[in-house]
Amino acid sequence: MTTVDEKLLKPYNPKNTEERIYKLWEDSGFFNPDVCVEKGVTQKDAKPFSIVLPPPNVTGNLHTGHALMLVIQDIMVRYARMQGKKTLWLPGTDHAAIATQSKVEKLLEKEGIKKNDLGRAEFLKRVEKFAQDSHDTIVNQCKKMGASLDWSREAFTLDEKRNLAVKTAFKQMYDDGLIYRGNRMVNWDPKGQTVISDDEIVYEERKSKFYTFKYGPFNISTVRPETKFGDKYVVMHPDDKRYEKYKDGEQFELEWINGKITATIIKDKNIDMEFGTGVMTITPWHSSVDFEIAEKHKLDKEQIIDKYGKLLPIAGEFAGMKIADAREKIADKLKAKGLLVSIDENYVNRVATAERTGGMIEPQIMLQWFIDVNKKIPSRGNKSLKELMLEPVRESKIKIIPNYFEKVYFNWIENLHDWCISRQIWYGHRIPVWYKGKEIFVGMEEPDGEGWVQDEDTLDTWFSSGLWTFSTLGWPDATKDLKTYHPTTVLETGHDILFFWIARMILMSQYLLGEVPFENVYLHGMVRTADGKKMSKSLGEKAIDPLSIIAKYGNDALRMSMVVGNTPGNDLKLNENDIRGYGKFTNKIWNASRFVFEQTKGLDATNLPSLDEEDLISQKELENLLKEVSKEMDEFRFSIVAEKLYHYFWHTFADIIIERSKEKILKNNNAKEIQSAKALLYTQLTTLLKALHPFMPFVTEEIWSMMPIENKNLLMVEKWPFDSAQDKPDDNH
RNA sequence: GCGCGAUUAGCUCAGUUGGUAGAGCAGGAUGUUUACACCAUCAAGGUCGUAGGUUCGAGUCCUACAUCGCGCACCA
């Protein structure tokens, strides 16, 4: 065993410290608020503070984005815990249905295995194995990050309890008529063989050939000749003078791809007179805009392309061909018939692709399950889900930080369509619906009787994520946790999932529980590299790996670099230079503590000498600082707090107070001054360790462990040195 | 097309009811004093994107524009 003195003689070594300290915390049980109450560090009737961890996807490692979220949340949680609140930070992971499944599919592909070769059950086993491994890695990494998460309450979006919550929610929504099955326009991913949501689409700008063809007396333009087989309606604006002589409903014959067809003229205000020729034909089965026009005018809809992206028999000689092959050939045929007017080779349009598989989206009309966001719900004051989502943000029951995101939120909700929740993938919550002939049963378990077959599809992963704030607390059971910790205090996450996730949590909680899921939403920015690139896997070597940074400079240094200069909503450029700087600061704290220890040996901490006038002023200054930063902590302004504490420690405590104490202690022989200086050193150090702890938990806890205090607790459950409620410094120091 | 954000010292960023511009890093000079060279002291560095407006007073509020970034919609 090294003695305290020996350990302090060397520079601070995070590597040898952090693992040991985390174990100390974990073994203490203080991450669990129940233990805190049991052991008397938290009052039984203390105010609760709760955060649910945005569950990382079980698709691999933690990246800097996760690290950032863990750091910010850990700061909030440690601060709350030190304030004596009943503090719960609840961990978990997300099965991330489509993301995980496609990842495993890709891995299997490398072995030359296709998922259909394995079959559903065997494939799911593989996915579960992969998910389990990822989960273990993630938990490990969270611990390395110093996250004070209550592991005893850990949850998984696809475990049994969460499945019960999902089925309960589904059934209730179905019974209320909010969930329905219908033929609607959806985004079909032919590559992934599943429907995806609008939010899972990534638009890519591409150059495409823009063909203009003769269509009877009109010229029409398209980038997709292969969809034109079923086009028997030609649409133009009712006010377009050029086409005045044509009447709505008028029919005419024309020569088209596979011979003569009859076309009908439709007048519709949705047509942009300025675009192209101002005339277009419509393909209602494969375009949502065309679909709307067709619905409005009650027109026929025909499917042209199947779910594998191949042309159907309607295409005649082109039937069975893939889109890409057919396109050029069809254009050639029209050209041969003398119907091609022109080709614009430089036309740029946006192509919808699937985020996970990269496949090109083919809009299709399909039988799927949807959540109706506009239907009035009698049991909820006759409000629609949309209204239930808008209300709490409008009425400030939910505060979004930074608040300009509220506008973005409103904008999104107002344009919200019904939410398609069924997915044709295997990994996920199976839809709790059984069919027998024409009968449908929706419930928690397969109904009695022979011949019931469960729906093959699974639910959109965000359906279960939407329940996260309360499914993790035991819902649908009325648990004590649910009562104590819901609504949660803060939801902290990246602004990129405002719609995916935050909106859906509000929807689910408002509808199922009749309350908000959280009182505050803190949105952090994206982590970028020093040259401004988004930190992602495609960057390879250039991406900063949080764990290797920790190995190099220590966790506390990484944490500080992620907090200082990082304000809500703004992107953070992570720069190794800065991290190195905070590594130096960590050591500065270490060395300053050594000096204080040396000088204050033998001092009776329970009965400190009184301060002289000069030192009293210094003490007052620190108290003022604490008052300031406590207010800023309450307002989630962590960047400024970290900066102020950093600055005070280095340039006031170390540069002024320690230097002054040298004068007094080492060169002076006025006993009263010497005693005062020692008392001040001691007081300030203990206070600063506490104030710094949420930001730099490891080094502060390590130094705290060496403080000569009888029967002391861990620093993580010491009292925060300023009592905001009473507006006075906590006299515990 | 609609909307949002950013524009402040060489770099990265703070700057919350409008009241004489702040920090870190980098760079410069000096020093090695007994916690710390993972150090100290000192100095330098900004007409706060542009143009107007409101005001006794604007980095902060308003209008327009420019550049960069982002979101949404459209794309026949």
PDB file of N, CA and C (backbone and C1' of nucleotides) in Angstrom, chain A residues 221-222 272 275 280 289 347 350 565 567 570 587-588 591-592 594-595 637 650-651 662, chain B residues 4-5 12-14 16 23-25 34-36 38-41 71 73-76:
ATOM      1  N   SER A 221     -43.052  15.730 -69.121  1.00  0.00           N
ATOM      2  CA  SER A 221     -41.665  15.446 -68.784  1.00  0.00           C
ATOM      3  C   SER A 221     -41.593  14.498 -67.601  1.00  0.00           C
ATOM      4  N   THR A 222     -40.525  13.716 -67.546  1.00  0.00           N
ATOM      5  CA  THR A 222     -40.365  12.775 -66.440  1.00  0.00           C
ATOM      6  C   THR A 222     -38.918  12.314 -66.315  1.00  0.00           C
ATOM      7  N   ASP A 272     -48.060  23.070 -60.825  1.00  0.00           N
ATOM      8  CA  ASP A 272     -47.252  24.281 -60.930  1.00  0.00           C
ATOM      9  C   ASP A 272     -47.146  24.646 -62.406  1.00  0.00           C
ATOM     10  N   PHE A 275     -43.607  24.962 -63.906  1.00  0.00           N
ATOM     11  CA  PHE A 275     -42.682  23.851 -64.021  1.00  0.00           C
ATOM     12  C   PHE A 275     -42.873  23.099 -65.340  1.00  0.00           C
ATOM     13  N   MET A 280     -48.757  17.360 -66.563  1.00  0.00           N
ATOM     14  CA  MET A 280     -48.119  16.111 -66.167  1.00  0.00           C
ATOM     15  C   MET A 280     -49.121  14.976 -66.159  1.00  0.00           C
ATOM     16  N   VAL A 289     -47.857  12.648 -54.132  1.00  0.00           N
ATOM     17  CA  VAL A 289     -48.577  13.806 -54.667  1.00  0.00           C
ATOM     18  C   VAL A 289     -49.647  13.336 -55.648  1.00  0.00           C
ATOM     19  N   TYR A 347     -30.257  17.503 -65.593  1.00  0.00           N
ATOM     20  CA  TYR A 347     -31.301  17.744 -64.619  1.00  0.00           C
ATOM     21  C   TYR A 347     -30.888  17.164 -63.264  1.00  0.00           C
ATOM     22  N   ARG A 350     -33.700  15.305 -56.326  1.00  0.00           N
ATOM     23  CA  ARG A 350     -33.346  14.627 -55.078  1.00  0.00           C
ATOM     24  C   ARG A 350     -33.968  13.244 -55.064  1.00  0.00           C
ATOM     25  N   GLY A 565     -17.347  25.727 -23.275  1.00  0.00           N
ATOM     26  CA  GLY A 565     -17.521  26.204 -24.640  1.00  0.00           C
ATOM     27  C   GLY A 565     -18.586  25.450 -25.411  1.00  0.00           C
ATOM     28  N   THR A 567     -22.475  25.013 -25.674  1.00  0.00           N
ATOM     29  CA  THR A 567     -23.785  25.511 -25.247  1.00  0.00           C
ATOM     30  C   THR A 567     -24.881  24.737 -25.975  1.00  0.00           C
ATOM     31  N   ASN A 570     -25.773  23.999 -29.990  1.00  0.00           N
ATOM     32  CA  ASN A 570     -24.645  24.289 -30.868  1.00  0.00           C
ATOM     33  C   ASN A 570     -23.714  23.085 -30.977  1.00  0.00           C
ATOM     34  N   ASN A 587      -4.079  17.968 -13.223  1.00  0.00           N
ATOM     35  CA  ASN A 587      -2.846  17.867 -12.450  1.00  0.00           C
ATOM     36  C   ASN A 587      -2.631  19.061 -11.539  1.00  0.00           C
ATOM     37  N   LYS A 588      -3.098  20.210 -11.996  1.00  0.00           N
ATOM     38  CA  LYS A 588      -2.998  21.428 -11.195  1.00  0.00           C
ATOM     39  C   LYS A 588      -3.779  21.250  -9.886  1.00  0.00           C
ATOM     40  N   ASN A 591      -1.815  18.974  -7.622  1.00  0.00           N
ATOM     41  CA  ASN A 591      -0.653  19.603  -6.980  1.00  0.00           C
ATOM     42  C   ASN A 591      -1.040  20.626  -5.933  1.00  0.00           C
ATOM     43  N   ALA A 592      -2.072  21.379  -6.240  1.00  0.00           N
ATOM     44  CA  ALA A 592      -2.533  22.372  -5.268  1.00  0.00           C
ATOM     45  C   ALA A 592      -2.993  21.659  -3.999  1.00  0.00           C
ATOM     46  N   ARG A 594      -1.923  18.847  -2.899  1.00  0.00           N
ATOM     47  CA  ARG A 594      -0.729  18.396  -2.172  1.00  0.00           C
ATOM     48  C   ARG A 594      -0.201  19.519  -1.260  1.00  0.00           C
ATOM     49  N   PHE A 595      -0.139  20.710  -1.821  1.00  0.00           N
ATOM     50  CA  PHE A 595       0.355  21.845  -1.036  1.00  0.00           C
ATOM     51  C   PHE A 595      -0.533  22.086   0.181  1.00  0.00           C
ATOM     52  N   ARG A 637     -26.727  25.882 -17.312  1.00  0.00           N
ATOM     53  CA  ARG A 637     -25.660  26.584 -18.043  1.00  0.00           C
ATOM     54  C   ARG A 637     -24.299  26.062 -17.584  1.00  0.00           C
ATOM     55  N   TRP A 650      -7.733  28.051 -10.695  1.00  0.00           N
ATOM     56  CA  TRP A 650      -6.368  28.303 -11.170  1.00  0.00           C
ATOM     57  C   TRP A 650      -5.903  29.714 -10.815  1.00  0.00           C
ATOM     58  N   HIS A 651      -6.718  30.698 -11.132  1.00  0.00           N
ATOM     59  CA  HIS A 651      -6.218  32.076 -11.065  1.00  0.00           C
ATOM     60  C   HIS A 651      -6.567  32.827  -9.790  1.00  0.00           C
ATOM     61  N   LYS A 662       1.735  31.337   1.202  1.00  0.00           N
ATOM     62  CA  LYS A 662       3.184  31.081   1.330  1.00  0.00           C
ATOM     63  C   LYS A 662       3.848  32.213   2.089  1.00  0.00           C
TER      64      LYS A 662
ATOM     65  P     C B   4     -37.328  32.092 -38.787  1.00  0.00           P
ATOM     66  O5'   C B   4     -36.283  31.042 -38.204  1.00  0.00           O
ATOM     67  C5'   C B   4     -36.660  30.172 -37.145  1.00  0.00           C
ATOM     68  C4'   C B   4     -35.529  29.218 -36.862  1.00  0.00           C
ATOM     69  C3'   C B   4     -34.190  29.866 -36.550  1.00  0.00           C
ATOM     70  O3'   C B   4     -34.122  30.375 -35.235  1.00  0.00           O
ATOM     71  C1'   C B   4     -33.850  28.089 -38.045  1.00  0.00           C
ATOM     72  P     G B   5     -33.241  31.659 -34.973  1.00  0.00           P
ATOM     73  O5'   G B   5     -31.772  31.057 -35.017  1.00  0.00           O
ATOM     74  C5'   G B   5     -31.352  30.168 -34.004  1.00  0.00           C
ATOM     75  C4'   G B   5     -30.055  29.524 -34.405  1.00  0.00           C
ATOM     76  C3'   G B   5     -28.876  30.453 -34.596  1.00  0.00           C
ATOM     77  O3'   G B   5     -28.306  30.836 -33.371  1.00  0.00           O
ATOM     78  C1'   G B   5     -28.944  28.920 -36.377  1.00  0.00           C
ATOM     79  P     U B  12     -11.896  28.418 -35.785  1.00  0.00           P
ATOM     80  O5'   U B  12     -12.079  27.887 -34.298  1.00  0.00           O
ATOM     81  C5'   U B  12     -11.924  26.499 -34.003  1.00  0.00           C
ATOM     82  C4'   U B  12     -12.296  26.256 -32.574  1.00  0.00           C
ATOM     83  C3'   U B  12     -13.648  26.827 -32.164  1.00  0.00           C
ATOM     84  O3'   U B  12     -14.686  25.961 -32.569  1.00  0.00           O
ATOM     85  C1'   U B  12     -12.041  27.370 -30.515  1.00  0.00           C
ATOM     86  P     C B  13     -16.161  26.545 -32.761  1.00  0.00           P
ATOM     87  O5'   C B  13     -16.471  26.919 -31.250  1.00  0.00           O
ATOM     88  C5'   C B  13     -17.320  27.992 -30.914  1.00  0.00           C
ATOM     89  C4'   C B  13     -17.078  28.264 -29.465  1.00  0.00           C
ATOM     90  C3'   C B  13     -18.011  29.282 -28.839  1.00  0.00           C
ATOM     91  O3'   C B  13     -19.222  28.636 -28.465  1.00  0.00           O
ATOM     92  C1'   C B  13     -15.784  29.742 -28.177  1.00  0.00           C
ATOM     93  P     A B  14     -20.539  29.465 -28.236  1.00  0.00           P
ATOM     94  O5'   A B  14     -20.332  29.844 -26.711  1.00  0.00           O
ATOM     95  C5'   A B  14     -20.057  31.167 -26.348  1.00  0.00           C
ATOM     96  C4'   A B  14     -19.843  31.232 -24.883  1.00  0.00           C
ATOM     97  C3'   A B  14     -20.641  32.346 -24.221  1.00  0.00           C
ATOM     98  O3'   A B  14     -21.881  31.862 -23.757  1.00  0.00           O
ATOM     99  C1'   A B  14     -18.362  32.663 -23.775  1.00  0.00           C
ATOM    100  P     U B  16     -25.555  37.942 -22.980  1.00  0.00           P
ATOM    101  O5'   U B  16     -26.761  38.023 -21.946  1.00  0.00           O
ATOM    102  C5'   U B  16     -28.073  38.363 -22.421  1.00  0.00           C
ATOM    103  C4'   U B  16     -29.115  37.835 -21.455  1.00  0.00           C
ATOM    104  C3'   U B  16     -28.962  38.330 -20.022  1.00  0.00           C
ATOM    105  O3'   U B  16     -29.690  39.533 -19.853  1.00  0.00           O
ATOM    106  C1'   U B  16     -29.233  35.979 -20.045  1.00  0.00           C
ATOM    107  P     A B  23      -9.817  37.726 -19.869  1.00  0.00           P
ATOM    108  O5'   A B  23     -10.165  36.199 -20.131  1.00  0.00           O
ATOM    109  C5'   A B  23     -10.577  35.379 -19.046  1.00  0.00           C
ATOM    110  C4'   A B  23     -10.907  34.007 -19.534  1.00  0.00           C
ATOM    111  C3'   A B  23      -9.775  33.242 -20.203  1.00  0.00           C
ATOM    112  O3'   A B  23      -8.901  32.688 -19.236  1.00  0.00           O
ATOM    113  C1'   A B  23     -11.755  32.976 -21.464  1.00  0.00           C
ATOM    114  P     G B  24      -7.423  32.391 -19.594  1.00  0.00           P
ATOM    115  O5'   G B  24      -7.573  31.081 -20.469  1.00  0.00           O
ATOM    116  C5'   G B  24      -7.972  29.845 -19.869  1.00  0.00           C
ATOM    117  C4'   G B  24      -8.138  28.805 -20.944  1.00  0.00           C
ATOM    118  C3'   G B  24      -6.925  28.632 -21.852  1.00  0.00           C
ATOM    119  O3'   G B  24      -5.968  27.762 -21.275  1.00  0.00           O
ATOM    120  C1'   G B  24      -8.860  28.843 -23.181  1.00  0.00           C
ATOM    121  P     C B  25      -4.459  27.968 -21.541  1.00  0.00           P
ATOM    122  O5'   C B  25      -4.328  27.573 -23.081  1.00  0.00           O
ATOM    123  C5'   C B  25      -4.540  26.227 -23.502  1.00  0.00           C
ATOM    124  C4'   C B  25      -4.582  26.158 -25.008  1.00  0.00           C
ATOM    125  C3'   C B  25      -3.359  26.730 -25.723  1.00  0.00           C
ATOM    126  O3'   C B  25      -2.286  25.813 -25.746  1.00  0.00           O
ATOM    127  C1'   C B  25      -5.320  27.523 -26.757  1.00  0.00           C
ATOM    128  P     U B  34      11.852  27.095  -5.076  1.00  0.00           P
ATOM    129  O5'   U B  34      10.382  26.597  -4.701  1.00  0.00           O
ATOM    130  C5'   U B  34      10.048  25.210  -4.683  1.00  0.00           C
ATOM    131  C4'   U B  34       9.831  24.748  -3.274  1.00  0.00           C
ATOM    132  C3'   U B  34       8.634  25.382  -2.571  1.00  0.00           C
ATOM    133  O3'   U B  34       7.442  24.680  -2.848  1.00  0.00           O
ATOM    134  C1'   U B  34      10.521  25.599  -1.191  1.00  0.00           C
ATOM    135  P     A B  35       6.062  25.218  -2.334  1.00  0.00           P
ATOM    136  O5'   A B  35       5.111  24.093  -2.932  1.00  0.00           O
ATOM    137  C5'   A B  35       5.138  22.756  -2.480  1.00  0.00           C
ATOM    138  C4'   A B  35       4.359  21.896  -3.442  1.00  0.00           C
ATOM    139  C3'   A B  35       4.783  22.081  -4.909  1.00  0.00           C
ATOM    140  O3'   A B  35       5.836  21.194  -5.233  1.00  0.00           O
ATOM    141  C1'   A B  35       2.441  22.338  -4.723  1.00  0.00           C
ATOM    142  P     C B  36       6.894  21.619  -6.351  1.00  0.00           P
ATOM    143  O5'   C B  36       6.041  21.572  -7.694  1.00  0.00           O
ATOM    144  C5'   C B  36       5.612  20.313  -8.212  1.00  0.00           C
ATOM    145  C4'   C B  36       4.609  20.545  -9.309  1.00  0.00           C
ATOM    146  C3'   C B  36       5.130  21.380 -10.485  1.00  0.00           C
ATOM    147  O3'   C B  36       5.855  20.582 -11.402  1.00  0.00           O
ATOM    148  C1'   C B  36       2.981  22.144  -9.842  1.00  0.00           C
ATOM    149  P     C B  38       6.285  19.457 -17.977  1.00  0.00           P
ATOM    150  O5'   C B  38       4.876  20.167 -17.701  1.00  0.00           O
ATOM    151  C5'   C B  38       4.035  20.686 -18.769  1.00  0.00           C
ATOM    152  C4'   C B  38       2.672  20.904 -18.145  1.00  0.00           C
ATOM    153  C3'   C B  38       2.849  21.403 -16.713  1.00  0.00           C
ATOM    154  O3'   C B  38       2.604  22.793 -16.527  1.00  0.00           O
ATOM    155  C1'   C B  38       1.546  19.359 -16.782  1.00  0.00           C
ATOM    156  P     C B  39       1.722  23.795 -16.947  1.00  0.00           P
ATOM    157  O5'   C B  39       1.879  24.804 -15.740  1.00  0.00           O
ATOM    158  C5'   C B  39       1.995  24.312 -14.402  1.00  0.00           C
ATOM    159  C4'   C B  39       2.909  25.238 -13.611  1.00  0.00           C
ATOM    160  C3'   C B  39       2.753  26.727 -13.865  1.00  0.00           C
ATOM    161  O3'   C B  39       1.596  27.237 -13.231  1.00  0.00           O
ATOM    162  C1'   C B  39       5.037  26.218 -13.764  1.00  0.00           C
ATOM    163  P     A B  40       0.893  28.511 -13.822  1.00  0.00           P
ATOM    164  O5'   A B  40       1.853  29.658 -13.285  1.00  0.00           O
ATOM    165  C5'   A B  40       1.994  29.872 -11.885  1.00  0.00           C
ATOM    166  C4'   A B  40       3.013  30.940 -11.656  1.00  0.00           C
ATOM    167  C3'   A B  40       2.721  32.260 -12.353  1.00  0.00           C
ATOM    168  O3'   A B  40       1.841  33.051 -11.589  1.00  0.00           O
ATOM    169  C1'   A B  40       4.967  31.642 -12.738  1.00  0.00           C
ATOM    170  P     U B  41       0.943  34.133 -12.249  1.00  0.00           P
ATOM    171  O5'   U B  41       1.991  35.275 -12.606  1.00  0.00           O
ATOM    172  C5'   U B  41       2.590  36.063 -11.588  1.00  0.00           C
ATOM    173  C4'   U B  41       3.563  37.013 -12.205  1.00  0.00           C
ATOM    174  C3'   U B  41       2.991  37.884 -13.316  1.00  0.00           C
ATOM    175  O3'   U B  41       2.311  39.008 -12.799  1.00  0.00           O
ATOM    176  C1'   U B  41       5.040  36.955 -14.041  1.00  0.00           C
ATOM    177  P     G B  71     -29.878  18.584 -42.178  1.00  0.00           P
ATOM    178  O5'   G B  71     -31.322  19.116 -41.783  1.00  0.00           O
ATOM    179  C5'   G B  71     -31.863  18.807 -40.507  1.00  0.00           C
ATOM    180  C4'   G B  71     -33.150  19.565 -40.314  1.00  0.00           C
ATOM    181  C3'   G B  71     -34.233  19.301 -41.351  1.00  0.00           C
ATOM    182  O3'   G B  71     -34.910  18.093 -41.105  1.00  0.00           O
ATOM    183  C1'   G B  71     -34.073  21.613 -40.983  1.00  0.00           C
ATOM    184  P     A B  73     -40.373  17.073 -45.292  1.00  0.00           P
ATOM    185  O5'   A B  73     -40.934  18.108 -46.362  1.00  0.00           O
ATOM    186  C5'   A B  73     -42.299  18.503 -46.303  1.00  0.00           C
ATOM    187  C4'   A B  73     -42.550  19.601 -47.294  1.00  0.00           C
ATOM    188  C3'   A B  73     -42.385  19.211 -48.760  1.00  0.00           C
ATOM    189  O3'   A B  73     -43.520  18.517 -49.232  1.00  0.00           O
ATOM    190  C1'   A B  73     -41.317  21.265 -48.378  1.00  0.00           C
ATOM    191  P     C B  74     -43.302  17.352 -50.295  1.00  0.00           P
ATOM    192  O5'   C B  74     -42.991  18.189 -51.610  1.00  0.00           O
ATOM    193  C5'   C B  74     -43.990  19.054 -52.156  1.00  0.00           C
ATOM    194  C4'   C B  74     -43.395  19.849 -53.282  1.00  0.00           C
ATOM    195  C3'   C B  74     -42.736  19.013 -54.375  1.00  0.00           C
ATOM    196  O3'   C B  74     -43.694  18.518 -55.293  1.00  0.00           O
ATOM    197  C1'   C B  74     -41.291  20.773 -53.776  1.00  0.00           C
ATOM    198  P     C B  75     -43.552  17.026 -55.812  1.00  0.00           P
ATOM    199  O5'   C B  75     -42.328  17.160 -56.806  1.00  0.00           O
ATOM    200  C5'   C B  75     -42.421  17.946 -57.988  1.00  0.00           C
ATOM    201  C4'   C B  75     -41.056  18.172 -58.558  1.00  0.00           C
ATOM    202  C3'   C B  75     -40.246  16.919 -58.830  1.00  0.00           C
ATOM    203  O3'   C B  75     -40.608  16.280 -60.027  1.00  0.00           O
ATOM    204  C1'   C B  75     -38.902  18.469 -57.707  1.00  0.00           C
ATOM    205  P     A B  76     -40.643  14.749 -60.040  1.00  0.00           P
ATOM    206  O5'   A B  76     -41.607  14.453 -61.222  1.00  0.00           O
ATOM    207  C5'   A B  76     -41.297  14.006 -62.440  1.00  0.00           C
ATOM    208  C4'   A B  76     -42.464  14.395 -63.313  1.00  0.00           C
ATOM    209  C3'   A B  76     -42.103  15.470 -64.312  1.00  0.00           C
ATOM    210  O3'   A B  76     -41.493  14.901 -65.454  1.00  0.00           O
ATOM    211  C1'   A B  76     -44.172  15.996 -63.277  1.00  0.00           C
TER     212        A B  76
END
